[in-house]
Amino acid sequence: MQRAGFFVYAAHYVCHTQCMMYTESPVLELAGVSKGYGGEPVLRGLDLSLGRGVHALLGPNGAGKTTLINILTTLVPHDSGTVRVLGLDPATQAGRIRHRISVTGQFAAVDEVLTGRENLVLMGRLLGLRPAAARARADELLERFEIATAGGRRVATYSGGMRRRLDLAISLIWPPEVLFLDEPTTGLDTRSRIALWDQIRTLAAEGTSVFLTTQYLEEADQLAEQITVLDGGRIVAQGSAGHLKSLVGGAFLRVLDGSGTVVQEVATDGSAADLARVSAEVAATAPGLRVELRQPTLDDAFLHLTGHRAHPTEDSADRPDDNAPHGLEVAR
Ligand SMILES: Nc1ncnc2c1ncn2[C@@H]1O[C@H](COP(=O)(O)OP(=O)(O)O)[C@@H](O)[C@H]1O
Ligand SMILES: [Mg+2]
């Protein structure tokens, strides 16, 4: 019993010190961070504090995601506010930050003329590895990212998924404490996307903190413990996927016709009374209709928070700027 007691105590102690460690030094910290281009505000006073783990910055085209990645990775300066990456200031300690992070940009940054292996060896050498070590690391990463058989082929012949995996492999030549991924799966087919998700999950499980941007709600839902919703340069919500969904409240009542096709969706507050009321209205409309419940998705949450949907293909310029809700509105 005493032994068990000791272990419980030890476990508490370890947890306590680790929790203290994590809360005392956030991986990323922003306070009132603003950035503009040519007098146009792009980021408008961001406050954010993130610990270890996988975080998704979710927002439509033009929301300011890449701008924030560029600031956090020391590529562009911010205008005002405070930025800390692993406790370091990008304005004065950029070199130290760069040693501890890695970034995979929105567009694959690999050399098309070189083979996959040559790209990796070249980067390894640029990062200071000796030739033999650079070759060994290249082979290890080619294997890990399932591009070993294509390692000797020119990148120009690679599929989009292979390029992305190579890009990710390159950013891991020197294992970073924090990996920044700017829209890692945009433009990829479903199979490549799922393969990349698996790779990101493995990295996270090995202890690398990941900060990724995405326009895909499903991607944020799949990968991230914490999601920050960015819209028009402002943080409009933050929390787990479950928390964001819960902000929508209620549940949707789907109306199905005899063949099982959804003909209508009605937002309810989720209470028995509201569901009974809507069901009664549906029953009065036409005989033979059926209903089923649908819980809010992250898509509903995004619409609820921003007033528009997050369509990956839509340009921000085409985005309706009014407050008129599109599709469903949640009854309160
Ligand atoms: N270097 C730049 N010069 C001028 N405007 C820029 C620059 N980079 C980004 N912007 C503008 O900032 C806004 C946000 O862009 P960006 O951060 O790329 O958004 P996202 O990555 O979310 O699509 C856009 O309106 C874009 O045109
Ligand atoms: Mg971008």
Short mmCIF file of C-alpha atoms and ligand atoms in Angstrom, two decimals:
data_model
loop_
_atom_site.label_atom_id
_atom_site.label_comp_id
_atom_site.label_asym_id
_atom_site.label_seq_id
_atom_site.Cartn_x
_atom_site.Cartn_y
_atom_site.Cartn_z
CA MET A 1 0.00 0.00 0.00
CA GLN A 2 2.79 2.32 0.94
CA ARG A 3 4.49 1.61 -2.37
CA ALA A 4 1.30 2.37 -4.26
CA GLY A 5 0.99 5.56 -2.26
CA PHE A 6 4.50 6.58 -3.19
CA PHE A 7 3.82 6.02 -6.88
CA VAL A 8 0.66 8.04 -6.75
CA TYR A 9 2.60 10.81 -5.06
CA ALA A 10 5.43 10.57 -7.60
CA ALA A 11 2.96 10.66 -10.49
CA HIS A 12 1.33 13.74 -8.96
CA TYR A 13 4.67 15.38 -8.50
CA VAL A 14 5.78 14.72 -12.08
CA CYS A 15 2.45 15.88 -13.47
CA HIS A 16 2.56 18.95 -11.27
CA THR A 17 6.08 19.99 -12.28
CA GLN A 18 5.39 19.27 -15.95
CA CYS A 19 2.13 21.17 -15.89
CA MET A 20 3.92 24.04 -14.20
CA MET A 21 6.61 23.89 -16.84
CA TYR A 22 4.08 24.00 -19.65
CA THR A 23 1.98 26.77 -18.18
CA GLU A 24 5.07 28.83 -17.39
CA SER A 25 6.53 28.74 -20.87
CA PRO A 26 4.01 28.80 -23.69
CA VAL A 27 5.30 27.67 -27.07
CA LEU A 28 3.72 30.65 -28.77
CA GLU A 29 2.54 33.87 -27.24
CA LEU A 30 0.95 36.87 -28.88
CA ALA A 31 -0.30 40.01 -27.18
CA GLY A 32 -1.99 42.73 -29.21
CA VAL A 33 -0.15 41.75 -32.38
CA SER A 34 -0.98 43.84 -35.43
CA LYS A 35 0.40 43.88 -38.93
CA GLY A 36 -0.54 45.79 -42.04
CA TYR A 37 0.63 46.14 -45.60
CA GLY A 38 0.59 49.56 -47.25
CA GLY A 39 -1.69 50.98 -44.60
CA GLU A 40 -4.14 48.09 -44.93
CA PRO A 41 -4.53 46.17 -41.65
CA VAL A 42 -4.05 42.43 -42.08
CA LEU A 43 -3.77 41.28 -38.45
CA ARG A 44 -5.75 43.32 -35.95
CA GLY A 45 -4.58 42.90 -32.38
CA LEU A 46 -4.14 39.17 -31.88
CA ASP A 47 -3.90 37.70 -28.39
CA LEU A 48 -2.96 34.06 -28.15
CA SER A 49 -1.13 31.74 -25.79
CA LEU A 50 -0.43 28.19 -26.88
CA GLY A 51 1.27 25.33 -25.07
CA ARG A 52 2.63 22.13 -26.56
CA GLY A 53 0.58 20.00 -28.91
CA VAL A 54 -1.08 20.43 -32.27
CA HIS A 55 -2.80 23.73 -32.99
CA ALA A 56 -4.75 24.67 -36.05
CA LEU A 57 -5.23 28.21 -37.25
CA LEU A 58 -8.42 27.96 -39.22
CA GLY A 59 -9.54 30.65 -41.61
CA PRO A 60 -10.61 31.36 -45.17
CA ASN A 61 -8.39 32.74 -47.91
CA GLY A 62 -7.08 36.19 -47.00
CA ALA A 63 -7.75 35.80 -43.26
CA GLY A 64 -4.09 36.50 -42.45
CA LYS A 65 -2.87 32.97 -41.76
CA THR A 66 0.33 33.13 -43.82
CA THR A 67 1.10 36.58 -42.46
CA LEU A 68 0.95 35.19 -38.92
CA ILE A 69 3.10 32.18 -39.87
CA ASN A 70 5.65 34.58 -41.40
CA ILE A 71 5.76 36.62 -38.20
CA LEU A 72 6.10 33.57 -35.95
CA THR A 73 8.86 32.10 -38.10
CA THR A 74 10.82 35.40 -38.08
CA LEU A 75 10.34 35.99 -41.82
CA VAL A 76 8.51 39.30 -41.50
CA PRO A 77 8.36 41.76 -38.59
CA HIS A 78 5.07 42.65 -36.93
CA ASP A 79 4.03 46.29 -36.52
CA SER A 80 2.93 46.35 -32.90
CA GLY A 81 2.29 44.10 -29.93
CA THR A 82 4.41 41.35 -28.40
CA VAL A 83 5.43 38.06 -30.00
CA ARG A 84 7.23 35.24 -28.20
CA VAL A 85 8.21 31.94 -29.78
CA LEU A 86 9.52 29.44 -27.22
CA GLY A 87 9.89 32.46 -24.98
CA LEU A 88 12.11 34.26 -27.50
CA ASP A 89 11.54 37.58 -29.24
CA PRO A 90 11.66 37.38 -33.07
CA ALA A 91 12.78 41.01 -33.25
CA THR A 92 15.99 40.43 -31.30
CA GLN A 93 16.44 36.65 -31.07
CA ALA A 94 15.49 35.46 -34.55
CA GLY A 95 18.61 33.31 -34.88
CA ARG A 96 17.87 31.39 -31.69
CA ILE A 97 14.26 30.84 -32.77
CA ARG A 98 15.34 29.57 -36.19
CA HIS A 99 17.52 26.94 -34.55
CA ARG A 100 14.54 25.47 -32.76
CA ILE A 101 11.72 25.67 -35.31
CA SER A 102 11.06 24.56 -38.83
CA VAL A 103 8.56 25.71 -41.42
CA THR A 104 6.91 24.24 -44.46
CA GLY A 105 5.48 27.05 -46.53
CA GLN A 106 2.17 27.19 -48.34
CA PHE A 107 3.82 26.32 -51.65
CA ALA A 108 6.23 23.40 -51.97
CA ALA A 109 9.77 24.77 -51.85
CA VAL A 110 11.62 21.90 -53.43
CA ASP A 111 13.98 22.05 -56.38
CA GLU A 112 12.28 20.38 -59.34
CA VAL A 113 15.48 19.69 -61.25
CA LEU A 114 16.99 17.69 -58.42
CA THR A 115 15.87 14.27 -57.26
CA GLY A 116 14.10 13.86 -53.94
CA ARG A 117 17.25 12.43 -52.38
CA GLU A 118 19.39 15.27 -53.77
CA ASN A 119 17.02 17.84 -52.29
CA LEU A 120 17.33 16.23 -48.88
CA VAL A 121 21.11 15.84 -49.05
CA LEU A 122 21.52 19.43 -50.22
CA MET A 123 19.44 20.76 -47.34
CA GLY A 124 21.25 18.51 -44.89
CA ARG A 125 24.57 19.89 -46.08
CA LEU A 126 23.28 23.48 -45.89
CA LEU A 127 22.24 22.76 -42.31
CA GLY A 128 25.79 21.67 -41.52
CA LEU A 129 25.62 17.87 -41.75
CA ARG A 130 28.70 16.08 -43.08
CA PRO A 131 28.20 14.34 -46.46
CA ALA A 132 27.78 10.84 -45.02
CA ALA A 133 25.42 12.06 -42.30
CA ALA A 134 23.38 14.07 -44.82
CA ARG A 135 23.03 10.99 -47.06
CA ALA A 136 22.02 8.79 -44.13
CA ARG A 137 19.46 11.31 -42.93
CA ALA A 138 18.09 11.66 -46.47
CA ASP A 139 17.57 7.91 -46.78
CA GLU A 140 15.96 7.72 -43.36
CA LEU A 141 13.50 10.49 -44.23
CA LEU A 142 12.76 9.12 -47.72
CA GLU A 143 11.86 5.83 -46.04
CA ARG A 144 9.76 7.45 -43.37
CA PHE A 145 7.78 9.57 -45.81
CA GLU A 146 7.26 6.71 -48.23
CA ILE A 147 9.14 8.26 -51.11
CA ALA A 148 12.12 5.91 -50.97
CA THR A 149 11.36 4.22 -54.30
CA ALA A 150 11.08 7.64 -56.00
CA GLY A 151 14.10 9.06 -54.18
CA GLY A 152 16.26 8.87 -57.31
CA ARG A 153 13.71 10.55 -59.57
CA ARG A 154 13.58 14.22 -60.41
CA VAL A 155 11.01 16.07 -58.31
CA ALA A 156 9.45 17.40 -61.53
CA THR A 157 7.95 13.91 -61.96
CA TYR A 158 6.45 13.78 -58.44
CA SER A 159 2.74 14.01 -57.66
CA GLY A 160 1.46 16.81 -55.42
CA GLY A 161 1.27 14.46 -52.45
CA MET A 162 4.87 13.31 -52.95
CA ARG A 163 6.11 16.90 -53.17
CA ARG A 164 4.31 17.77 -49.96
CA ARG A 165 5.80 14.77 -48.20
CA LEU A 166 9.25 15.67 -49.48
CA ASP A 167 8.72 19.24 -48.30
CA LEU A 168 7.78 17.95 -44.87
CA ALA A 169 10.78 15.61 -44.86
CA ILE A 170 13.09 18.54 -45.66
CA SER A 171 11.73 20.55 -42.76
CA LEU A 172 12.55 17.64 -40.45
CA ILE A 173 16.21 17.14 -41.37
CA TRP A 174 17.00 18.81 -38.10
CA PRO A 175 14.12 17.79 -35.79
CA PRO A 176 12.43 21.00 -34.62
CA GLU A 177 10.71 21.70 -31.33
CA VAL A 178 7.95 23.50 -33.20
CA LEU A 179 6.95 22.77 -36.76
CA PHE A 180 4.95 25.35 -38.69
CA LEU A 181 2.88 24.05 -41.57
CA ASP A 182 1.11 26.54 -43.82
CA GLU A 183 -1.85 24.81 -45.45
CA PRO A 184 -0.09 21.45 -45.64
CA THR A 185 -2.79 19.64 -47.60
CA THR A 186 -4.36 22.32 -49.79
CA GLY A 187 -4.74 20.96 -53.30
CA LEU A 188 -4.10 17.34 -52.35
CA ASP A 189 -6.44 14.46 -53.10
CA THR A 190 -8.11 12.68 -50.21
CA ARG A 191 -5.66 9.79 -50.10
CA SER A 192 -2.58 12.04 -50.00
CA ARG A 193 -4.28 14.23 -47.42
CA ILE A 194 -4.95 11.29 -45.11
CA ALA A 195 -1.35 10.06 -45.55
CA LEU A 196 -0.03 13.49 -44.57
CA TRP A 197 -2.36 13.66 -41.57
CA ASP A 198 -0.90 10.36 -40.38
CA GLN A 199 2.62 11.76 -40.70
CA ILE A 200 1.67 14.88 -38.75
CA ARG A 201 0.04 12.78 -36.03
CA THR A 202 3.18 10.66 -35.73
CA LEU A 203 5.34 13.75 -35.39
CA ALA A 204 3.08 15.15 -32.71
CA ALA A 205 3.12 11.82 -30.85
CA GLU A 206 6.93 12.01 -30.88
CA GLY A 207 6.73 15.35 -29.09
CA THR A 208 7.00 17.95 -31.85
CA SER A 209 4.58 20.83 -31.37
CA VAL A 210 2.76 21.60 -34.60
CA PHE A 211 1.20 24.89 -35.60
CA LEU A 212 -0.67 24.46 -38.83
CA THR A 213 -2.94 26.67 -40.85
CA THR A 214 -5.84 25.32 -42.79
CA GLN A 215 -8.97 26.28 -44.66
CA TYR A 216 -10.36 22.81 -44.06
CA LEU A 217 -12.58 22.40 -41.06
CA GLU A 218 -12.15 18.65 -41.24
CA GLU A 219 -8.38 18.98 -41.11
CA ALA A 220 -8.55 21.08 -37.95
CA ASP A 221 -11.07 18.65 -36.50
CA GLN A 222 -8.88 15.63 -37.32
CA LEU A 223 -5.52 16.94 -36.16
CA ALA A 224 -5.75 19.71 -33.64
CA GLU A 225 -6.35 19.67 -29.93
CA GLN A 226 -6.80 23.42 -30.07
CA ILE A 227 -8.26 25.46 -32.89
CA THR A 228 -8.00 29.21 -33.36
CA VAL A 229 -10.48 30.67 -35.80
CA LEU A 230 -9.08 33.65 -37.70
CA ASP A 231 -11.35 35.78 -39.83
CA GLY A 232 -10.53 39.15 -41.33
CA GLY A 233 -7.35 39.40 -39.26
CA ARG A 234 -9.15 38.84 -35.96
CA ILE A 235 -9.40 35.83 -33.70
CA VAL A 236 -13.09 35.09 -33.51
CA ALA A 237 -12.93 31.92 -31.39
CA GLN A 238 -10.56 29.48 -29.77
CA GLY A 239 -10.85 26.06 -28.24
CA SER A 240 -11.18 22.38 -28.99
CA ALA A 241 -13.31 21.25 -31.92
CA GLY A 242 -15.87 20.06 -29.37
CA HIS A 243 -15.93 23.46 -27.69
CA LEU A 244 -16.36 25.31 -30.98
CA LYS A 245 -19.19 23.01 -31.97
CA SER A 246 -20.84 23.54 -28.62
CA LEU A 247 -20.90 27.30 -29.30
CA VAL A 248 -23.45 26.61 -32.00
CA GLY A 249 -25.68 25.04 -29.37
CA GLY A 250 -28.66 22.88 -30.07
CA ALA A 251 -28.97 20.33 -32.81
CA PHE A 252 -30.31 20.20 -36.33
CA LEU A 253 -33.45 18.31 -37.18
CA ARG A 254 -33.20 16.78 -40.63
CA VAL A 255 -36.38 16.15 -42.55
CA LEU A 256 -36.25 13.16 -44.89
CA ASP A 257 -38.71 12.11 -47.56
CA GLY A 258 -39.87 8.53 -48.12
CA SER A 259 -36.73 7.66 -50.08
CA GLY A 260 -34.44 8.87 -47.30
CA THR A 261 -33.34 12.07 -49.04
CA VAL A 262 -32.80 15.07 -46.76
CA VAL A 263 -35.26 17.69 -47.95
CA GLN A 264 -34.81 20.24 -45.19
CA GLU A 265 -32.73 20.99 -42.12
CA VAL A 266 -34.13 22.97 -39.24
CA ALA A 267 -32.03 24.42 -36.45
CA THR A 268 -33.37 23.76 -32.96
CA ASP A 269 -32.15 24.59 -29.48
CA GLY A 270 -31.87 20.87 -28.79
CA SER A 271 -34.57 20.84 -26.08
CA ALA A 272 -37.26 18.17 -26.13
CA ALA A 273 -39.88 20.90 -26.39
CA ASP A 274 -38.27 22.52 -29.44
CA LEU A 275 -37.72 19.16 -31.15
CA ALA A 276 -41.36 18.19 -30.49
CA ARG A 277 -42.58 21.52 -31.86
CA VAL A 278 -40.54 21.25 -35.06
CA SER A 279 -41.48 17.56 -35.47
CA ALA A 280 -45.15 18.45 -35.12
CA GLU A 281 -44.79 21.16 -37.78
CA VAL A 282 -43.05 18.71 -40.09
CA ALA A 283 -45.74 16.07 -39.51
CA ALA A 284 -48.42 18.61 -40.35
CA THR A 285 -46.69 19.53 -43.65
CA ALA A 286 -46.89 16.19 -45.40
CA PRO A 287 -47.49 12.57 -44.44
CA GLY A 288 -44.63 10.11 -44.72
CA LEU A 289 -41.84 12.51 -43.76
CA ARG A 290 -39.27 11.31 -41.27
CA VAL A 291 -36.87 13.22 -39.05
CA GLU A 292 -33.43 12.60 -37.62
CA LEU A 293 -31.07 14.60 -35.43
CA ARG A 294 -27.76 15.99 -36.59
CA GLN A 295 -25.23 17.39 -34.13
CA PRO A 296 -23.45 20.63 -35.07
CA THR A 297 -20.26 20.23 -37.10
CA LEU A 298 -17.23 22.48 -37.15
CA ASP A 299 -18.67 23.85 -40.38
CA ASP A 300 -21.77 25.00 -38.47
CA ALA A 301 -19.50 26.51 -35.83
CA PHE A 302 -17.55 28.46 -38.45
CA LEU A 303 -20.72 29.80 -40.03
CA HIS A 304 -22.08 30.66 -36.61
CA LEU A 305 -18.92 32.53 -35.61
CA THR A 306 -18.16 34.36 -38.83
CA GLY A 307 -21.44 34.64 -40.70
CA HIS A 308 -20.01 32.87 -43.73
CA ARG A 309 -18.78 29.45 -44.65
CA ALA A 310 -15.10 28.53 -44.95
CA HIS A 311 -14.91 27.43 -48.55
CA PRO A 312 -11.37 26.50 -49.53
CA THR A 313 -11.92 27.44 -53.15
CA GLU A 314 -13.56 30.78 -52.51
CA ASP A 315 -11.48 33.90 -52.71
CA SER A 316 -11.90 36.33 -49.88
CA ALA A 317 -12.85 39.02 -52.37
CA ASP A 318 -15.91 37.00 -53.38
CA ARG A 319 -16.90 36.43 -49.83
CA PRO A 320 -20.12 38.11 -48.74
CA ASP A 321 -19.24 40.71 -46.18
CA ASP A 322 -22.69 41.24 -44.75
CA ASN A 323 -24.06 39.69 -41.62
CA ALA A 324 -26.84 37.89 -43.37
CA PRO A 325 -26.66 34.26 -42.39
CA HIS A 326 -26.29 31.79 -45.21
CA GLY A 327 -28.09 28.51 -44.96
CA LEU A 328 -29.17 27.70 -41.48
CA GLU A 329 -29.63 29.95 -38.56
CA VAL A 330 -29.62 28.60 -35.07
CA ALA A 331 -32.84 29.10 -33.16
CA ARG A 332 -32.22 30.25 -29.62
N1 LIG B 1 3.56 41.01 -48.80
C1 LIG B 1 2.32 41.51 -48.87
N2 LIG B 1 2.08 42.72 -49.38
C2 LIG B 1 0.83 43.24 -49.42
N3 LIG B 1 -0.27 42.60 -48.98
C3 LIG B 1 -0.10 41.39 -48.45
C4 LIG B 1 1.19 40.76 -48.37
N4 LIG B 1 1.03 39.55 -47.79
C5 LIG B 1 -0.28 39.42 -47.53
N5 LIG B 1 -0.97 40.51 -47.93
C6 LIG B 1 -2.42 40.71 -47.78
O1 LIG B 1 -2.79 40.35 -46.47
C7 LIG B 1 -4.03 39.68 -46.43
C8 LIG B 1 -3.86 38.35 -45.75
O2 LIG B 1 -3.02 37.53 -46.53
P1 LIG B 1 -2.48 36.14 -46.02
O3 LIG B 1 -1.81 36.31 -44.71
O4 LIG B 1 -1.70 35.55 -47.12
O5 LIG B 1 -3.85 35.35 -45.78
P2 LIG B 1 -4.15 33.77 -45.81
O6 LIG B 1 -2.84 33.06 -45.68
O7 LIG B 1 -5.05 33.56 -44.64
O8 LIG B 1 -4.83 33.48 -47.09
C9 LIG B 1 -4.48 39.55 -47.89
O9 LIG B 1 -5.41 40.57 -48.14
C10 LIG B 1 -3.20 39.75 -48.67
O10 LIG B 1 -3.47 40.33 -49.92
MG MG B 2 -1.94 31.63 -46.82
#
